[in-house]
PDB file of C-alpha atoms and ligand atoms in Angstrom:
ATOM      1  CA  UNK A  12     100.989 174.680 131.111  1.00 93.00           C
ATOM      2  CA  UNK A  13      99.440 175.473 127.713  1.00 96.00           C
ATOM      3  CA  UNK A  14     100.805 173.055 125.134  1.00 98.00           C
ATOM      4  CA  UNK A  15     100.767 172.651 121.345  1.00 98.00           C
ATOM      5  CA  UNK A  16     101.978 169.243 120.153  1.00 98.00           C
ATOM      6  CA  UNK A  17     102.935 170.224 116.597  1.00 98.00           C
ATOM      7  CA  UNK A  18     103.608 166.679 115.349  1.00 98.00           C
ATOM      8  CA  UNK A  19     101.694 163.583 116.477  1.00 98.00           C
ATOM      9  CA  UNK A  20     100.436 160.647 114.418  1.00 98.00           C
ATOM     10  CA  UNK A  21      97.012 159.804 115.869  1.00 98.00           C
ATOM     11  CA  UNK A  22      96.133 158.258 112.513  1.00 95.00           C
ATOM     12  CA  UNK A  23      98.650 155.513 113.422  1.00 96.00           C
ATOM     13  CA  UNK A  24      97.463 151.976 114.158  1.00 96.00           C
ATOM     14  CA  UNK A  25      99.132 152.280 117.571  1.00 98.00           C
ATOM     15  CA  UNK A  26      96.035 154.248 118.662  1.00 98.00           C
ATOM     16  CA  UNK A  27      93.400 151.897 117.233  1.00 97.00           C
ATOM     17  CA  UNK A  28      92.294 150.657 120.658  1.00 98.00           C
ATOM     18  CA  UNK A  29      91.818 154.025 122.381  1.00 98.00           C
ATOM     19  CA  UNK A  30      92.131 156.862 119.828  1.00 98.00           C
ATOM     20  CA  UNK A  31      88.854 158.522 120.815  1.00 97.00           C
ATOM     21  CA  UNK A  32      89.498 158.405 124.581  1.00 98.00           C
ATOM     22  CA  UNK A  33      93.107 159.508 124.406  1.00 98.00           C
ATOM     23  CA  UNK A  34      92.357 162.489 122.164  1.00 98.00           C
ATOM     24  CA  UNK A  35      89.361 163.445 124.313  1.00 98.00           C
ATOM     25  CA  UNK A  36      91.669 163.450 127.383  1.00 98.00           C
ATOM     26  CA  UNK A  37      94.106 166.003 125.930  1.00 98.00           C
ATOM     27  CA  UNK A  38      92.425 169.297 126.925  1.00 97.00           C
ATOM     28  CA  UNK A  39      92.400 168.018 130.528  1.00 97.00           C
ATOM     29  CA  UNK A  40      96.154 167.384 130.301  1.00 97.00           C
ATOM     30  CA  UNK A  41      96.965 170.938 129.179  1.00 97.00           C
ATOM     31  CA  UNK A  42      97.242 170.120 125.476  1.00 98.00           C
ATOM     32  CA  UNK A  43      95.376 172.874 123.643  1.00 97.00           C
ATOM     33  CA  UNK A  44      96.389 172.068 120.082  1.00 98.00           C
ATOM     34  CA  UNK A  45      97.640 169.055 118.110  1.00 98.00           C
ATOM     35  CA  UNK A  46      98.805 168.824 114.510  1.00 98.00           C
ATOM     36  CA  UNK A  47      98.621 165.400 112.869  1.00 98.00           C
ATOM     37  CA  UNK A  48     100.774 165.066 109.742  1.00 98.00           C
ATOM     38  CA  UNK A  49     100.062 162.420 107.098  1.00 98.00           C
ATOM     39  CA  UNK A  50     102.659 159.928 105.865  1.00 98.00           C
ATOM     40  CA  UNK A  51     100.867 158.647 102.744  1.00 98.00           C
ATOM     41  CA  UNK A  52      97.481 159.235 101.090  1.00 98.00           C
ATOM     42  CA  UNK A  53      95.561 156.992 103.466  1.00 97.00           C
ATOM     43  CA  UNK A  54      97.071 158.430 106.659  1.00 97.00           C
ATOM     44  CA  UNK A  55      96.626 161.965 105.289  1.00 98.00           C
ATOM     45  CA  UNK A  56      92.910 161.218 104.797  1.00 98.00           C
ATOM     46  CA  UNK A  57      92.677 159.865 108.342  1.00 98.00           C
ATOM     47  CA  UNK A  58      94.460 162.935 109.725  1.00 98.00           C
ATOM     48  CA  UNK A  59      91.877 165.178 108.032  1.00 98.00           C
ATOM     49  CA  UNK A  60      89.061 163.042 109.477  1.00 98.00           C
ATOM     50  CA  UNK A  61      90.486 163.448 112.986  1.00 98.00           C
ATOM     51  CA  UNK A  62      90.750 167.208 112.445  1.00 98.00           C
ATOM     52  CA  UNK A  63      87.067 167.202 111.522  1.00 97.00           C
ATOM     53  CA  UNK A  64      86.152 165.245 114.622  1.00 97.00           C
ATOM     54  CA  UNK A  65      88.202 167.173 117.237  1.00 97.00           C
ATOM     55  CA  UNK A  66      88.160 170.986 117.327  1.00 96.00           C
ATOM     56  CA  UNK A  67      91.746 171.192 118.674  1.00 97.00           C
ATOM     57  CA  UNK A  68      93.249 168.843 116.054  1.00 98.00           C
ATOM     58  CA  UNK A  69      94.677 170.179 112.779  1.00 98.00           C
ATOM     59  CA  UNK A  70      96.169 168.205 109.893  1.00 98.00           C
ATOM     60  CA  UNK A  71      98.952 168.232 107.344  1.00 98.00           C
ATOM     61  CA  UNK A  72      98.863 166.117 104.199  1.00 98.00           C
ATOM     62  CA  UNK A  73     101.867 164.601 102.487  1.00 98.00           C
ATOM     63  CA  UNK A  74     103.913 161.560 101.577  1.00 98.00           C
ATOM     64  CA  UNK A  75     106.792 160.569 103.864  1.00 98.00           C
ATOM     65  CA  UNK A  76     110.088 159.572 102.181  1.00 97.00           C
ATOM     66  CA  UNK A  77     109.861 156.049 103.644  1.00 97.00           C
ATOM     67  CA  UNK A  78     106.384 155.658 102.070  1.00 96.00           C
ATOM     68  CA  UNK A  79     107.045 157.149  98.630  1.00 96.00           C
ATOM     69  CA  UNK A  80     107.902 153.818  96.904  1.00 95.00           C
ATOM     70  CA  UNK A  81     104.607 153.503  94.986  1.00 97.00           C
ATOM     71  CA  UNK A  82     104.499 157.271  94.129  1.00 97.00           C
ATOM     72  CA  UNK A  83     102.504 158.324  91.066  1.00 96.00           C
ATOM     73  CA  UNK A  84     102.073 161.857  89.744  1.00 95.00           C
ATOM     74  CA  UNK A  85      98.307 161.485  90.296  1.00 96.00           C
ATOM     75  CA  UNK A  86      98.935 161.502  94.065  1.00 97.00           C
ATOM     76  CA  UNK A  87      99.528 165.249  93.767  1.00 98.00           C
ATOM     77  CA  UNK A  88      95.900 165.645  92.689  1.00 98.00           C
ATOM     78  CA  UNK A  89      94.706 163.780  95.765  1.00 98.00           C
ATOM     79  CA  UNK A  90      96.948 165.790  98.083  1.00 98.00           C
ATOM     80  CA  UNK A  91      95.728 169.011  96.468  1.00 98.00           C
ATOM     81  CA  UNK A  92      92.088 167.972  97.043  1.00 98.00           C
ATOM     82  CA  UNK A  93      92.762 167.056 100.693  1.00 98.00           C
ATOM     83  CA  UNK A  94      94.647 170.320 101.264  1.00 98.00           C
ATOM     84  CA  UNK A  95      91.518 172.281 100.320  1.00 97.00           C
ATOM     85  CA  UNK A  96      90.102 171.410 103.749  1.00 97.00           C
ATOM     86  CA  UNK A  97      90.268 174.484 106.027  1.00 96.00           C
ATOM     87  CA  UNK A  98      91.909 172.492 108.848  1.00 97.00           C
ATOM     88  CA  UNK A  99      94.831 171.369 106.669  1.00 98.00           C
ATOM     89  CA  UNK A 100      97.605 173.767 107.647  1.00 98.00           C
ATOM     90  CA  UNK A 101     100.728 172.346 105.966  1.00 98.00           C
ATOM     91  CA  UNK A 102     102.164 169.866 103.476  1.00 98.00           C
ATOM     92  CA  UNK A 103     103.881 167.119 105.434  1.00 96.00           C
ATOM     93  CA  UNK A 104     105.503 165.152 106.456  1.00 98.00           C
ATOM     94  CA  UNK A 105     107.854 165.198 103.493  1.00 98.00           C
ATOM     95  CA  UNK A 106     111.626 164.976 103.148  1.00 98.00           C
ATOM     96  CA  UNK A 107     114.455 162.477 102.912  1.00 98.00           C
ATOM     97  CA  UNK A 108     115.315 159.417 104.992  1.00 97.00           C
ATOM     98  CA  UNK A 109     118.591 157.674 104.162  1.00 97.00           C
ATOM     99  CA  UNK A 110     118.744 155.827 107.484  1.00 95.00           C
ATOM    100  CA  UNK A 111     116.682 152.756 106.581  1.00 93.00           C
ATOM    101  CA  UNK A 112     118.467 150.624 104.008  1.00 90.00           C
ATOM    102  CA  UNK A 113     115.232 149.289 102.452  1.00 93.00           C
ATOM    103  CA  UNK A 114     113.752 152.780 101.958  1.00 96.00           C
ATOM    104  CA  UNK A 115     112.931 153.904  98.395  1.00 97.00           C
ATOM    105  CA  UNK A 116     115.909 154.959  96.238  1.00 96.00           C
ATOM    106  CA  UNK A 117     117.400 158.339  97.070  1.00 97.00           C
ATOM    107  CA  UNK A 118     116.610 159.823  93.650  1.00 97.00           C
ATOM    108  CA  UNK A 119     112.924 158.853  93.973  1.00 97.00           C
ATOM    109  CA  UNK A 120     112.807 160.344  97.486  1.00 98.00           C
ATOM    110  CA  UNK A 121     114.280 163.577  96.133  1.00 98.00           C
ATOM    111  CA  UNK A 122     111.824 163.716  93.211  1.00 98.00           C
ATOM    112  CA  UNK A 123     108.824 163.231  95.527  1.00 98.00           C
ATOM    113  CA  UNK A 124     110.200 165.825  97.971  1.00 98.00           C
ATOM    114  CA  UNK A 125     110.656 168.383  95.155  1.00 98.00           C
ATOM    115  CA  UNK A 126     107.152 167.700  93.811  1.00 98.00           C
ATOM    116  CA  UNK A 127     105.582 168.301  97.234  1.00 98.00           C
ATOM    117  CA  UNK A 128     107.633 171.475  97.791  1.00 98.00           C
ATOM    118  CA  UNK A 129     106.183 172.727  94.494  1.00 98.00           C
ATOM    119  CA  UNK A 130     102.703 171.780  95.681  1.00 98.00           C
ATOM    120  CA  UNK A 131     103.246 173.718  98.919  1.00 98.00           C
ATOM    121  CA  UNK A 132     104.366 176.762  96.957  1.00 98.00           C
ATOM    122  CA  UNK A 133     101.328 176.542  94.698  1.00 98.00           C
ATOM    123  CA  UNK A 134      98.975 176.211  97.696  1.00 98.00           C
ATOM    124  CA  UNK A 135     100.730 178.829  99.817  1.00 97.00           C
ATOM    125  CA  UNK A 136     101.186 176.343 102.678  1.00 98.00           C
ATOM    126  CA  UNK A 137     104.243 175.748 104.879  1.00 98.00           C
ATOM    127  CA  UNK A 138     105.930 172.332 104.905  1.00 98.00           C
ATOM    128  CA  UNK A 139     106.906 169.862 107.640  1.00 98.00           C
ATOM    129  CA  UNK A 140     110.251 168.270 106.795  1.00 98.00           C
ATOM    130  CA  UNK A 141     111.600 164.911 107.938  1.00 98.00           C
ATOM    131  CA  UNK A 142     115.396 164.682 107.536  1.00 97.00           C
ATOM    132  CA  UNK A 143     117.136 161.568 108.744  1.00 96.00           C
ATOM    133  CA  UNK A 144     120.781 161.054 107.791  1.00 95.00           C
ATOM    134  CA  UNK A 145     120.220 163.211 104.699  1.00 96.00           C
ATOM    135  CA  UNK A 146     121.182 166.669 105.972  1.00 96.00           C
ATOM    136  CA  UNK A 147     123.114 167.855 102.918  1.00 97.00           C
ATOM    137  CA  UNK A 148     120.610 166.727 100.273  1.00 98.00           C
ATOM    138  CA  UNK A 149     117.681 167.975 102.352  1.00 98.00           C
ATOM    139  CA  UNK A 150     119.154 171.439 102.631  1.00 97.00           C
ATOM    140  CA  UNK A 151     119.717 171.505  98.865  1.00 98.00           C
ATOM    141  CA  UNK A 152     116.028 170.807  98.194  1.00 98.00           C
ATOM    142  CA  UNK A 153     115.051 173.493 100.706  1.00 98.00           C
ATOM    143  CA  UNK A 154     117.340 176.036  99.045  1.00 98.00           C
ATOM    144  CA  UNK A 155     115.950 175.144  95.608  1.00 98.00           C
ATOM    145  CA  UNK A 156     112.510 176.369  96.763  1.00 98.00           C
ATOM    146  CA  UNK A 157     113.155 179.777  98.329  1.00 98.00           C
ATOM    147  CA  UNK A 158     109.478 180.745  98.323  1.00 98.00           C
ATOM    148  CA  UNK A 159     108.544 177.804 100.577  1.00 98.00           C
ATOM    149  CA  UNK A 160     108.973 178.063 104.321  1.00 97.00           C
ATOM    150  CA  UNK A 161     108.726 175.253 106.794  1.00 98.00           C
ATOM    151  CA  UNK A 162     109.757 173.440 109.921  1.00 98.00           C
ATOM    152  CA  UNK A 163     112.368 170.745 110.386  1.00 98.00           C
ATOM    153  CA  UNK A 164     110.589 168.307 112.663  1.00 97.00           C
ATOM    154  CA  UNK A 165     112.613 166.383 115.275  1.00 97.00           C
ATOM    155  CA  UNK A 166     115.635 168.498 114.354  1.00 96.00           C
ATOM    156  CA  UNK A 167     118.786 166.358 114.385  1.00 91.00           C
ATOM    157  CA  UNK A 168     121.221 168.429 112.322  1.00 93.00           C
ATOM    158  CA  UNK A 169     124.254 170.477 113.257  1.00 96.00           C
ATOM    159  CA  UNK A 170     124.377 173.941 114.784  1.00 97.00           C
ATOM    160  CA  UNK A 171     125.768 175.203 111.496  1.00 97.00           C
ATOM    161  CA  UNK A 172     122.811 173.848 109.484  1.00 97.00           C
ATOM    162  CA  UNK A 173     120.463 175.258 112.128  1.00 98.00           C
ATOM    163  CA  UNK A 174     121.986 178.697 111.574  1.00 98.00           C
ATOM    164  CA  UNK A 175     121.428 178.349 107.819  1.00 98.00           C
ATOM    165  CA  UNK A 176     117.791 177.300 108.284  1.00 98.00           C
ATOM    166  CA  UNK A 177     117.037 180.112 110.722  1.00 98.00           C
ATOM    167  CA  UNK A 178     118.586 182.588 108.296  1.00 98.00           C
ATOM    168  CA  UNK A 179     116.304 181.200 105.569  1.00 98.00           C
ATOM    169  CA  UNK A 180     113.297 181.889 107.832  1.00 98.00           C
ATOM    170  CA  UNK A 181     112.622 178.288 108.863  1.00 98.00           C
ATOM    171  CA  UNK A 182     111.447 176.887 112.204  1.00 98.00           C
ATOM    172  CA  UNK A 183     113.019 174.014 114.153  1.00 98.00           C
ATOM    173  CA  UNK A 184     110.965 171.584 116.206  1.00 98.00           C
ATOM    174  CA  UNK A 185     112.112 169.259 118.989  1.00 98.00           C
ATOM    175  CA  UNK A 186     110.825 165.957 120.389  1.00 98.00           C
ATOM    176  CA  UNK A 187     111.394 163.936 123.551  1.00 98.00           C
ATOM    177  CA  UNK A 188     114.785 163.003 122.083  1.00 97.00           C
ATOM    178  CA  UNK A 189     116.079 166.167 123.817  1.00 98.00           C
ATOM    179  CA  UNK A 190     115.515 164.406 127.156  1.00 97.00           C
ATOM    180  CA  UNK A 191     117.790 161.480 126.208  1.00 97.00           C
ATOM    181  CA  UNK A 192     121.375 161.163 127.419  1.00 93.00           C
ATOM    182  CA  UNK A 193     122.955 161.723 123.974  1.00 92.00           C
ATOM    183  CA  UNK A 194     121.062 164.951 123.238  1.00 94.00           C
ATOM    184  CA  UNK A 195     124.013 167.312 123.692  1.00 94.00           C
ATOM    185  CA  UNK A 196     124.006 168.567 120.079  1.00 95.00           C
ATOM    186  CA  UNK A 197     120.265 169.341 120.084  1.00 97.00           C
ATOM    187  CA  UNK A 198     120.639 171.200 123.377  1.00 98.00           C
ATOM    188  CA  UNK A 199     123.383 173.348 121.818  1.00 98.00           C
ATOM    189  CA  UNK A 200     121.049 174.221 118.962  1.00 98.00           C
ATOM    190  CA  UNK A 201     118.250 175.098 121.392  1.00 98.00           C
ATOM    191  CA  UNK A 202     120.597 177.245 123.463  1.00 98.00           C
ATOM    192  CA  UNK A 203     121.694 179.194 120.398  1.00 98.00           C
ATOM    193  CA  UNK A 204     118.451 179.549 118.491  1.00 98.00           C
ATOM    194  CA  UNK A 205     115.964 182.421 118.765  1.00 98.00           C
ATOM    195  CA  UNK A 206     113.008 181.416 120.945  1.00 98.00           C
ATOM    196  CA  UNK A 207     110.487 182.649 118.365  1.00 98.00           C
ATOM    197  CA  UNK A 208     111.554 179.932 115.880  1.00 98.00           C
ATOM    198  CA  UNK A 209     111.161 176.943 118.172  1.00 98.00           C
ATOM    199  CA  UNK A 210     108.296 174.475 118.324  1.00 98.00           C
ATOM    200  CA  UNK A 211     107.764 171.340 120.408  1.00 98.00           C
ATOM    201  CA  UNK A 212     106.246 167.997 119.473  1.00 98.00           C
ATOM    202  CA  UNK A 213     106.014 164.365 120.519  1.00 98.00           C
ATOM    203  CA  UNK A 214     106.127 162.477 117.176  1.00 98.00           C
ATOM    204  CA  UNK A 215     103.699 160.129 118.969  1.00 98.00           C
ATOM    205  CA  UNK A 216     103.414 157.169 119.028  1.00 98.00           C
ATOM    206  CA  UNK A 217     107.247 157.218 118.751  1.00 97.00           C
ATOM    207  CA  UNK A 218     110.035 158.796 120.820  1.00 96.00           C
ATOM    208  CA  UNK A 219     108.497 158.984 124.295  1.00 97.00           C
ATOM    209  CA  UNK A 220     110.591 161.324 126.479  1.00 97.00           C
ATOM    210  CA  UNK A 221     112.429 160.262 129.611  1.00 97.00           C
ATOM    211  CA  UNK A 222     111.339 158.913 132.062  1.00 97.00           C
ATOM    212  CA  UNK A 223     108.708 157.306 129.798  1.00 96.00           C
ATOM    213  CA  UNK A 224     111.142 156.168 127.097  1.00 96.00           C
ATOM    214  CA  UNK A 225     110.078 152.899 125.456  1.00 95.00           C
ATOM    215  CA  UNK A 226     106.370 153.398 126.095  1.00 97.00           C
ATOM    216  CA  UNK A 227     103.847 154.478 123.500  1.00 98.00           C
ATOM    217  CA  UNK A 228     104.102 158.251 123.303  1.00 98.00           C
ATOM    218  CA  UNK A 229     101.160 160.673 123.312  1.00 98.00           C
ATOM    219  CA  UNK A 230     100.708 164.447 123.426  1.00 98.00           C
ATOM    220  CA  UNK A 231     100.287 164.390 127.215  1.00 98.00           C
ATOM    221  CA  UNK A 232     104.074 163.911 127.436  1.00 98.00           C
ATOM    222  CA  UNK A 233     105.018 166.974 125.367  1.00 98.00           C
ATOM    223  CA  UNK A 234     105.436 168.968 128.603  1.00 98.00           C
ATOM    224  CA  UNK A 235     108.749 167.094 129.078  1.00 98.00           C
ATOM    225  CA  UNK A 236     110.095 168.754 125.930  1.00 98.00           C
ATOM    226  CA  UNK A 237     108.923 172.154 127.231  1.00 98.00           C
ATOM    227  CA  UNK A 238     110.703 171.460 130.538  1.00 98.00           C
ATOM    228  CA  UNK A 239     113.969 170.627 128.797  1.00 98.00           C
ATOM    229  CA  UNK A 240     113.787 173.708 126.551  1.00 98.00           C
ATOM    230  CA  UNK A 241     113.015 175.825 129.625  1.00 98.00           C
ATOM    231  CA  UNK A 242     116.054 174.476 131.454  1.00 98.00           C
ATOM    232  CA  UNK A 243     118.387 175.271 128.543  1.00 98.00           C
ATOM    233  CA  UNK A 244     116.874 178.721 127.948  1.00 98.00           C
ATOM    234  CA  UNK A 245     116.699 179.679 131.636  1.00 98.00           C
ATOM    235  CA  UNK A 246     112.959 180.270 131.687  1.00 98.00           C
ATOM    236  CA  UNK A 247     110.007 178.611 133.374  1.00 98.00           C
ATOM    237  CA  UNK A 248     108.405 175.556 131.711  1.00 98.00           C
ATOM    238  CA  UNK A 249     105.178 177.550 131.435  1.00 98.00           C
ATOM    239  CA  UNK A 250     106.938 180.347 129.549  1.00 98.00           C
ATOM    240  CA  UNK A 251     108.662 177.899 127.206  1.00 98.00           C
ATOM    241  CA  UNK A 252     105.401 176.053 126.509  1.00 98.00           C
ATOM    242  CA  UNK A 253     103.533 179.312 125.926  1.00 98.00           C
ATOM    243  CA  UNK A 254     106.170 180.629 123.503  1.00 98.00           C
ATOM    244  CA  UNK A 255     106.201 177.337 121.565  1.00 98.00           C
ATOM    245  CA  UNK A 256     102.390 177.384 121.421  1.00 98.00           C
ATOM    246  CA  UNK A 257     102.305 180.926 120.044  1.00 98.00           C
ATOM    247  CA  UNK A 258     105.047 180.070 117.515  1.00 98.00           C
ATOM    248  CA  UNK A 259     103.059 177.072 116.300  1.00 98.00           C
ATOM    249  CA  UNK A 260      99.835 179.057 115.976  1.00 98.00           C
ATOM    250  CA  UNK A 261     101.594 181.776 114.014  1.00 97.00           C
ATOM    251  CA  UNK A 262     103.526 179.356 111.811  1.00 98.00           C
ATOM    252  CA  UNK A 263     100.534 177.140 110.941  1.00 98.00           C
ATOM    253  CA  UNK A 264      98.197 180.183 110.778  1.00 97.00           C
ATOM    254  CA  UNK A 265      95.741 178.833 113.306  1.00 97.00           C
ATOM    255  CA  UNK A 266      93.349 181.653 114.142  1.00 83.00           C
ATOM    256  CA  UNK A 267      91.702 182.019 117.527  1.00 65.00           C
ATOM    257  CA  UNK A 268      88.246 182.046 115.963  1.00 52.00           C
ATOM    258  CA  UNK A 269      88.710 178.630 114.341  1.00 50.00           C
ATOM    259  CA  UNK A 270      89.464 177.012 117.724  1.00 48.00           C
TER     260      UNK A 270
HETATM  261 NI1   NI B  12     106.463 162.010 112.207  1.00 51.77          NI
END
């Protein structure tokens, strides 16, 4: 299987003990490409460093809604400078997270999301969106920036919202959550959606798929997402993985000659 894990946080402290070894093991486990999105300035910098160190790792830079509390306008300058690196392929992860009660205020989250959508438009980069329990407001921000295209990572919305996003030209990406017992709604979305808009990811170190649920996740487990997609779509796991890989390369504009 040829795999592209389009969302994995190797800049996370969860990999401090074995980051080098685990990333070095990925080509041997069928993982050809990894995209590491930043969550704040520091993790965005670390993601770029990892992309420099490993030829198959790419980065996105951005400020996650849960980490936008100390936001200052000057952060845009720093993100812009980081995004000049040729291996930075998106602005992310950005979005809205209303799930955690101690997250920054909703209006601040929205302001930071808007600002980074504007940055993405200016830079001509796609965005990686995190939407947790904020479906309506998230979609409003997306619609307010029609020139920006992106991917909803770990898609958790309704079939109806999925139809809207696909119509707007967006991609949807799925994690190991699709292997959990309560995944019925995501499976419906996968069944309906066009295969050329789908990407797969781990969101490592979080969300390990069954039967590894509860462990630290890594890109070596992304094949479980490909298997689940394959089952729903009536194709082989290899075909599903290959299609998701090609979609990711096209979406993030990763050229063969930069590999
Ligand atoms: Ni993430």
